[in-house]
mmCIF file of C-alpha atoms and ligand atoms in Angstrom:
data_model
loop_
_atom_site.group_PDB
_atom_site.id
_atom_site.type_symbol
_atom_site.label_atom_id
_atom_site.label_comp_id
_atom_site.label_asym_id
_atom_site.label_seq_id
_atom_site.Cartn_x
_atom_site.Cartn_y
_atom_site.Cartn_z
ATOM 1 C CA MET A 494 -3.083 17.882 -9.450
ATOM 2 C CA LEU A 495 -1.519 14.891 -7.666
ATOM 3 C CA VAL A 496 -3.252 11.811 -6.070
ATOM 4 C CA ASP A 497 -1.900 10.417 -2.885
ATOM 5 C CA THR A 498 -2.717 6.888 -3.632
ATOM 6 C CA HIS A 499 -1.743 5.258 -0.343
ATOM 7 C CA SER A 500 -2.271 6.881 3.055
ATOM 8 C CA HIS A 501 -3.487 5.807 6.531
ATOM 9 C CA LEU A 502 -5.643 8.752 7.639
ATOM 10 C CA ASP A 503 -7.543 6.512 10.018
ATOM 11 C CA PHE A 504 -4.441 6.053 12.118
ATOM 12 C CA PRO A 505 -4.396 7.850 15.567
ATOM 13 C CA GLU A 506 -1.538 10.069 14.358
ATOM 14 C CA PHE A 507 -4.117 11.985 12.398
ATOM 15 C CA GLU A 508 -7.037 12.163 14.902
ATOM 16 C CA GLY A 509 -8.803 15.499 15.010
ATOM 17 C CA GLU A 510 -6.681 16.883 12.137
ATOM 18 C CA ILE A 511 -8.319 15.740 8.974
ATOM 19 C CA ASP A 512 -9.652 18.999 7.753
ATOM 20 C CA ALA A 513 -6.315 20.786 8.217
ATOM 21 C CA ILE A 514 -4.529 17.799 6.454
ATOM 22 C CA ILE A 515 -6.962 17.957 3.506
ATOM 23 C CA LYS A 516 -6.403 21.647 3.282
ATOM 24 C CA ARG A 517 -2.475 21.422 3.396
ATOM 25 C CA ALA A 518 -2.720 18.669 0.758
ATOM 26 C CA ALA A 519 -4.826 20.820 -1.573
ATOM 27 C CA GLN A 520 -2.376 23.677 -1.146
ATOM 28 C CA ALA A 521 0.372 21.420 -2.224
ATOM 29 C CA GLY A 522 -1.703 20.321 -5.256
ATOM 30 C CA VAL A 523 -2.725 16.992 -3.895
ATOM 31 C CA THR A 524 -6.419 17.045 -4.614
ATOM 32 C CA ARG A 525 -7.365 13.398 -3.979
ATOM 33 C CA ILE A 526 -6.300 10.999 -1.175
ATOM 34 C CA ILE A 527 -6.884 7.280 -0.879
ATOM 35 C CA THR A 528 -6.989 6.093 2.675
ATOM 36 C CA ILE A 529 -6.076 2.277 2.928
ATOM 37 C CA GLY A 530 -7.581 -0.034 5.478
ATOM 38 C CA THR A 531 -5.414 -2.556 7.204
ATOM 39 C CA SER A 532 -8.078 -4.586 9.198
ATOM 40 C CA VAL A 533 -11.861 -4.648 9.224
ATOM 41 C CA GLU A 534 -11.998 -1.847 11.871
ATOM 42 C CA SER A 535 -9.421 0.238 10.000
ATOM 43 C CA SER A 536 -11.422 -0.256 6.785
ATOM 44 C CA ARG A 537 -14.612 0.768 8.489
ATOM 45 C CA ARG A 538 -12.838 4.061 9.658
ATOM 46 C CA ALA A 539 -11.428 4.553 6.168
ATOM 47 C CA VAL A 540 -14.925 4.313 4.592
ATOM 48 C CA ALA A 541 -16.329 6.688 7.148
ATOM 49 C CA LEU A 542 -13.603 9.274 6.249
ATOM 50 C CA ALA A 543 -14.219 8.851 2.570
ATOM 51 C CA GLU A 544 -18.017 9.396 3.194
ATOM 52 C CA ARG A 545 -17.390 12.450 5.028
ATOM 53 C CA HIS A 546 -14.861 14.142 2.788
ATOM 54 C CA SER A 547 -15.184 14.579 -0.990
ATOM 55 C CA SER A 548 -11.344 14.475 -1.686
ATOM 56 C CA ILE A 549 -10.910 11.178 0.288
ATOM 57 C CA PHE A 550 -11.533 7.771 -1.236
ATOM 58 C CA ALA A 551 -11.133 4.307 0.574
ATOM 59 C CA ALA A 552 -9.613 1.001 0.012
ATOM 60 C CA VAL A 553 -10.834 -1.808 2.263
ATOM 61 C CA GLY A 554 -8.627 -4.675 3.290
ATOM 62 C CA ILE A 555 -6.631 -6.770 5.683
ATOM 63 C CA HIS A 556 -2.880 -6.216 5.849
ATOM 64 C CA PRO A 557 -0.848 -9.348 5.958
ATOM 65 C CA GLY A 558 0.360 -8.261 9.374
ATOM 66 C CA SER A 559 -3.188 -8.545 10.632
ATOM 67 C CA ALA A 560 -3.853 -12.005 8.979
ATOM 68 C CA MET A 561 -3.385 -13.951 12.188
ATOM 69 C CA GLU A 562 -5.990 -11.836 14.021
ATOM 70 C CA ALA A 563 -8.679 -11.700 11.271
ATOM 71 C CA GLU A 564 -11.962 -13.022 12.330
ATOM 72 C CA PRO A 565 -13.507 -15.763 10.315
ATOM 73 C CA ASP A 566 -16.144 -13.348 8.934
ATOM 74 C CA ALA A 567 -13.692 -10.667 7.942
ATOM 75 C CA LEU A 568 -14.169 -11.113 4.279
ATOM 76 C CA ASP A 569 -17.928 -10.699 4.639
ATOM 77 C CA ARG A 570 -17.413 -7.619 6.531
ATOM 78 C CA LEU A 571 -15.145 -6.158 3.817
ATOM 79 C CA ARG A 572 -17.846 -7.118 1.254
ATOM 80 C CA GLU A 573 -20.384 -5.159 3.071
ATOM 81 C CA LEU A 574 -17.953 -2.046 3.399
ATOM 82 C CA ALA A 575 -17.146 -2.277 -0.272
ATOM 83 C CA ARG A 576 -20.848 -1.515 -1.102
ATOM 84 C CA SER A 577 -19.959 2.118 -0.389
ATOM 85 C CA PRO A 578 -19.371 3.985 -3.805
ATOM 86 C CA ARG A 579 -16.474 5.697 -2.021
ATOM 87 C CA VAL A 580 -14.507 2.346 -2.005
ATOM 88 C CA VAL A 581 -12.179 2.335 -5.005
ATOM 89 C CA ALA A 582 -10.024 -0.801 -4.286
ATOM 90 C CA ILE A 583 -9.456 -3.883 -2.145
ATOM 91 C CA GLY A 584 -6.311 -3.710 0.094
ATOM 92 C CA GLU A 585 -3.944 -3.448 1.426
ATOM 93 C CA THR A 586 -3.406 -7.105 1.190
ATOM 94 C CA GLY A 587 -0.577 -9.372 0.182
ATOM 95 C CA LEU A 588 2.334 -11.175 1.873
ATOM 96 C CA ASP A 589 4.987 -10.044 4.390
ATOM 97 C CA TYR A 590 7.827 -12.529 5.120
ATOM 98 C CA TYR A 591 9.953 -9.797 6.586
ATOM 99 C CA ARG A 592 8.729 -10.076 10.106
ATOM 100 C CA LEU A 593 8.122 -13.760 10.590
ATOM 101 C CA PRO A 594 8.432 -15.547 14.007
ATOM 102 C CA SER A 595 11.718 -17.029 13.109
ATOM 103 C CA SER A 596 13.247 -13.527 12.444
ATOM 104 C CA ARG A 597 11.926 -12.604 15.951
ATOM 105 C CA THR A 598 13.551 -15.648 17.345
ATOM 106 C CA ILE A 599 16.841 -14.508 15.988
ATOM 107 C CA HIS A 600 16.470 -11.140 17.577
ATOM 108 C CA ASN A 601 15.812 -12.980 20.855
ATOM 109 C CA ARG A 602 18.769 -15.292 20.273
ATOM 110 C CA VAL A 603 20.274 -14.721 23.762
ATOM 111 C CA GLU A 604 17.169 -16.186 25.405
ATOM 112 C CA ALA A 605 16.745 -18.892 22.782
ATOM 113 C CA LEU A 606 20.343 -20.039 22.973
ATOM 114 C CA ALA A 607 19.873 -22.429 25.874
ATOM 115 C CA ASN A 608 17.645 -24.671 23.731
ATOM 116 C CA GLU A 609 18.277 -23.334 20.227
ATOM 117 C CA ASP A 610 17.251 -26.455 18.419
ATOM 118 C CA THR A 611 13.760 -26.507 19.869
ATOM 119 C CA ALA A 612 13.512 -22.772 19.350
ATOM 120 C CA ASP A 613 14.348 -23.049 15.554
ATOM 121 C CA VAL A 614 11.903 -25.952 14.981
ATOM 122 C CA GLN A 615 9.197 -23.973 16.955
ATOM 123 C CA ALA A 616 9.814 -20.922 14.843
ATOM 124 C CA ALA A 617 9.758 -22.859 11.444
ATOM 125 C CA ILE A 618 6.334 -24.218 12.565
ATOM 126 C CA GLU A 619 5.081 -20.793 13.453
ATOM 127 C CA ASP A 620 6.457 -19.294 10.215
ATOM 128 C CA GLY A 621 4.330 -21.811 8.293
ATOM 129 C CA ALA A 622 1.295 -20.960 10.277
ATOM 130 C CA VAL A 623 1.751 -17.206 9.628
ATOM 131 C CA LYS A 624 2.426 -17.744 5.998
ATOM 132 C CA SER A 625 -0.579 -19.799 5.413
ATOM 133 C CA ALA A 626 -2.908 -17.385 7.331
ATOM 134 C CA GLN A 627 -1.520 -14.553 5.097
ATOM 135 C CA ALA A 628 -1.955 -16.688 1.898
ATOM 136 C CA ALA A 629 -5.659 -17.530 2.893
ATOM 137 C CA ILE A 630 -6.588 -13.955 3.649
ATOM 138 C CA PHE A 631 -4.855 -12.676 0.578
ATOM 139 C CA GLN A 632 -6.481 -15.285 -1.743
ATOM 140 C CA GLY A 633 -9.917 -14.407 -0.131
ATOM 141 C CA GLN A 634 -9.441 -10.644 -0.842
ATOM 142 C CA LEU A 635 -8.410 -11.555 -4.430
ATOM 143 C CA ASP A 636 -11.659 -13.507 -4.844
ATOM 144 C CA LEU A 637 -13.607 -10.621 -3.390
ATOM 145 C CA ALA A 638 -11.847 -8.020 -5.696
ATOM 146 C CA ALA A 639 -12.685 -10.048 -8.761
ATOM 147 C CA GLU A 640 -16.201 -10.424 -7.601
ATOM 148 C CA LEU A 641 -16.651 -6.784 -7.105
ATOM 149 C CA ARG A 642 -14.529 -5.793 -10.131
ATOM 150 C CA LEU A 643 -12.190 -3.804 -8.125
ATOM 151 C CA ASN A 644 -8.399 -3.722 -8.340
ATOM 152 C CA VAL A 645 -5.932 -4.645 -5.594
ATOM 153 C CA VAL A 646 -3.499 -2.656 -3.484
ATOM 154 C CA ILE A 647 -0.650 -5.186 -2.682
ATOM 155 C CA HIS A 648 1.768 -5.106 0.272
ATOM 156 C CA GLN A 649 4.769 -7.154 -0.516
ATOM 157 C CA ARG A 650 7.740 -7.257 1.806
ATOM 158 C CA GLY A 651 10.460 -9.752 2.269
ATOM 159 C CA ASP A 652 11.245 -12.657 0.115
ATOM 160 C CA CYS A 653 7.653 -13.452 -1.129
ATOM 161 C CA LEU A 654 7.529 -11.971 -4.626
ATOM 162 C CA GLN A 655 7.188 -15.416 -6.245
ATOM 163 C CA ASP A 656 4.455 -16.523 -3.786
ATOM 164 C CA THR A 657 2.637 -13.237 -4.440
ATOM 165 C CA LEU A 658 2.734 -13.743 -8.178
ATOM 166 C CA ASP A 659 1.597 -17.475 -7.806
ATOM 167 C CA LEU A 660 -1.471 -16.270 -5.921
ATOM 168 C CA LEU A 661 -2.106 -13.565 -8.407
ATOM 169 C CA ALA A 662 -1.758 -15.709 -11.376
ATOM 170 C CA PRO A 663 -5.238 -17.149 -11.584
ATOM 171 C CA PHE A 664 -6.660 -13.545 -11.630
ATOM 172 C CA GLN A 665 -4.713 -12.390 -14.682
ATOM 173 C CA GLY A 666 -7.145 -10.525 -16.909
ATOM 174 C CA LYS A 667 -9.674 -10.267 -13.984
ATOM 175 C CA LEU A 668 -8.013 -7.494 -11.891
ATOM 176 C CA ARG A 669 -4.913 -5.551 -11.690
ATOM 177 C CA ALA A 670 -2.589 -4.963 -8.742
ATOM 178 C CA VAL A 671 -0.430 -2.050 -7.704
ATOM 179 C CA PHE A 672 2.678 -3.066 -5.790
ATOM 180 C CA HIS A 673 2.748 -0.245 -3.290
ATOM 181 C CA CYS A 674 5.941 1.344 -1.832
ATOM 182 C CA PHE A 675 7.823 -0.462 -4.600
ATOM 183 C CA GLY A 676 11.481 -1.188 -3.648
ATOM 184 C CA ALA A 677 12.664 -3.963 -5.917
ATOM 185 C CA SER A 678 14.690 -3.722 -9.154
ATOM 186 C CA PRO A 679 13.783 -2.077 -12.364
ATOM 187 C CA GLU A 680 13.708 -5.589 -13.995
ATOM 188 C CA THR A 681 11.136 -6.674 -11.474
ATOM 189 C CA ALA A 682 9.163 -3.518 -12.122
ATOM 190 C CA ALA A 683 9.305 -4.191 -15.867
ATOM 191 C CA MET A 684 8.067 -7.772 -15.344
ATOM 192 C CA LEU A 685 5.270 -6.581 -13.186
ATOM 193 C CA ILE A 686 4.146 -3.895 -15.606
ATOM 194 C CA SER A 687 4.254 -6.352 -18.541
ATOM 195 C CA LEU A 688 1.559 -8.329 -16.467
ATOM 196 C CA GLY A 689 -0.569 -5.328 -16.484
ATOM 197 C CA HIS A 690 0.160 -4.329 -12.801
ATOM 198 C CA LEU A 691 1.281 -0.947 -11.550
ATOM 199 C CA VAL A 692 4.133 0.121 -9.109
ATOM 200 C CA SER A 693 3.814 3.090 -6.809
ATOM 201 C CA PHE A 694 6.640 5.147 -5.045
ATOM 202 C CA THR A 695 6.779 6.692 -1.669
ATOM 203 C CA GLY A 696 9.058 9.252 -0.110
ATOM 204 C CA ILE A 697 11.873 6.631 -0.052
ATOM 205 C CA VAL A 698 12.668 7.749 -3.634
ATOM 206 C CA THR A 699 13.915 11.078 -2.065
ATOM 207 C CA PHE A 700 16.376 9.327 0.360
ATOM 208 C CA LYS A 701 20.001 9.536 -0.334
ATOM 209 C CA ASN A 702 20.792 5.763 -0.186
ATOM 210 C CA ALA A 703 17.750 4.767 -2.344
ATOM 211 C CA GLU A 704 19.538 4.256 -5.667
ATOM 212 C CA ILE A 705 17.545 1.175 -6.737
ATOM 213 C CA VAL A 706 14.107 2.888 -6.053
ATOM 214 C CA GLN A 707 15.402 6.028 -8.030
ATOM 215 C CA ALA A 708 16.667 3.872 -10.974
ATOM 216 C CA CYS A 709 13.089 2.248 -10.930
ATOM 217 C CA ALA A 710 11.239 5.534 -10.960
ATOM 218 C CA ALA A 711 13.458 6.916 -13.665
ATOM 219 C CA SER A 712 12.938 3.840 -15.926
ATOM 220 C CA VAL A 713 9.350 2.784 -15.668
ATOM 221 C CA PRO A 714 6.974 4.051 -18.547
ATOM 222 C CA ASP A 715 4.664 6.895 -18.116
ATOM 223 C CA GLY A 716 1.263 5.466 -16.958
ATOM 224 C CA SER A 717 2.759 2.431 -15.156
ATOM 225 C CA TYR A 718 3.365 4.033 -11.888
ATOM 226 C CA MET A 719 1.640 6.072 -9.289
ATOM 227 C CA VAL A 720 2.760 8.221 -6.217
ATOM 228 C CA GLU A 721 1.827 7.921 -2.622
ATOM 229 C CA THR A 722 2.936 8.710 0.947
ATOM 230 C CA ASP A 723 2.117 5.636 2.911
ATOM 231 C CA CYS A 724 1.656 8.252 5.678
ATOM 232 C CA PRO A 725 2.141 8.553 8.630
ATOM 233 C CA TYR A 726 5.331 6.622 7.510
ATOM 234 C CA LEU A 727 8.128 7.438 5.163
ATOM 235 C CA ALA A 728 8.041 11.204 4.923
ATOM 236 C CA PRO A 729 10.111 12.453 2.050
ATOM 237 C CA VAL A 730 13.074 14.725 2.358
ATOM 238 C CA PRO A 731 13.114 17.381 3.727
ATOM 239 C CA HIS A 732 10.563 16.019 6.317
ATOM 240 C CA ARG A 733 12.370 12.742 6.553
ATOM 241 C CA GLY A 734 11.803 11.092 10.090
ATOM 242 C CA LYS A 735 8.773 13.293 10.872
ATOM 243 C CA ARG A 736 5.133 12.384 10.658
ATOM 244 C CA CYS A 737 4.284 12.139 6.979
ATOM 245 C CA GLU A 738 0.996 13.484 5.502
ATOM 246 C CA PRO A 739 -0.578 13.601 1.982
ATOM 247 C CA ALA A 740 0.655 16.993 1.111
ATOM 248 C CA PHE A 741 4.230 15.450 1.091
ATOM 249 C CA THR A 742 3.224 13.460 -2.075
ATOM 250 C CA ARG A 743 4.448 16.658 -3.814
ATOM 251 C CA GLN A 744 8.110 16.198 -2.701
ATOM 252 C CA THR A 745 8.050 12.655 -3.984
ATOM 253 C CA ALA A 746 6.569 13.805 -7.337
ATOM 254 C CA GLU A 747 9.255 16.654 -7.581
ATOM 255 C CA LYS A 748 12.077 14.131 -7.015
ATOM 256 C CA ILE A 749 10.599 11.820 -9.616
ATOM 257 C CA ALA A 750 10.316 14.795 -12.024
ATOM 258 C CA VAL A 751 14.155 15.510 -11.560
ATOM 259 C CA LEU A 752 14.904 11.647 -11.960
ATOM 260 C CA ARG A 753 12.817 11.367 -15.271
ATOM 261 C CA ASN A 754 13.813 14.838 -16.608
ATOM 262 C CA GLN A 755 10.114 15.702 -16.900
ATOM 263 C CA THR A 756 8.114 18.633 -15.521
ATOM 264 C CA LEU A 757 6.200 18.299 -12.300
ATOM 265 C CA GLU A 758 3.053 18.991 -14.376
ATOM 266 C CA ARG A 759 3.926 16.032 -16.681
ATOM 267 C CA ILE A 760 4.348 13.820 -13.576
ATOM 268 C CA ALA A 761 1.089 15.032 -12.101
ATOM 269 C CA GLU A 762 -0.642 14.368 -15.489
ATOM 270 C CA THR A 763 0.672 10.788 -15.874
ATOM 271 C CA THR A 764 0.388 9.619 -12.387
ATOM 272 C CA THR A 765 -3.159 10.942 -11.909
ATOM 273 C CA ALA A 766 -4.170 9.328 -15.404
ATOM 274 C CA ALA A 767 -2.690 6.015 -13.929
ATOM 275 C CA ALA A 768 -4.674 6.469 -10.688
ATOM 276 C CA GLU A 769 -7.922 7.315 -12.419
ATOM 277 C CA GLY A 770 -7.578 4.173 -14.558
ATOM 278 C CA PHE A 771 -6.733 1.927 -11.764
ATOM 279 C CA PHE A 772 -9.160 3.210 -9.098
ATOM 280 C CA ARG A 773 -11.929 4.402 -11.362
ATOM 281 C CA PHE A 774 -13.004 7.235 -8.930
ATOM 282 C CA PRO A 775 -16.714 7.740 -8.874
ATOM 283 C CA LEU A 776 -17.733 11.126 -10.131
ATOM 284 C CA ARG A 777 -19.655 11.727 -6.963
ATOM 285 C CA GLY A 778 -21.190 9.411 -4.345
HETATM 286 ZN ZN1 LIG B 1106 0.287 1.044 3.884
#
């Protein structure tokens, strides 16, 4: 039995199809699904889904991409939502330096060319504003997770691993994090695992050019990693490019079984045990 530890079932791509999606997942051996909030509204929908379906659990959080739009009372709203016994983590939260205003400026270089200097200075100022908004809402969610004794689902993209670790450091021993959609080196994975954190792998591990992720999935110890879809994104081969859904966790687990030279049953056992330890699913609720 597999757990899809990271899905976005509240996204419009799945509207009206949740029952069929749960059924297809169960047929593929994916019996538990965590749907992850990305904003207060998305978290509210995630909790509603988890309260309606026994195989769905929720994480509530504000994605770094939504940090600039977060209302001042966002953390209080998350705290209220986390009262539901169906909430098993805080997240996704973290830092994303991949799409900062300055990178957008580079994409719009042609327009910016006329007064490039001004554009660069302006972009640097905007980058700073975005980074500090992300850090503030991330820090707030770490405080909330520690207060509620929940673990944290981390989104980390772009050159921000050190900043992420600096923000996490004061919480060492109080909470654990999963670095979802992990794509860094086996050495980085080993370092995170030595701190008590987990990594998790999406369908990217099935992609032809994903050698680094594959090396990671082959080398991390049993119990230190989980599997996920991040659906509707990142469908594994042979569904690559199509809408992803929780059932496809199976193709990711199958690929990891090949990479690790273990049976699919063994992968299911160890990743499910890791998920149970990390999310501490309620028996009912
Ligand atoms: Zn996600």
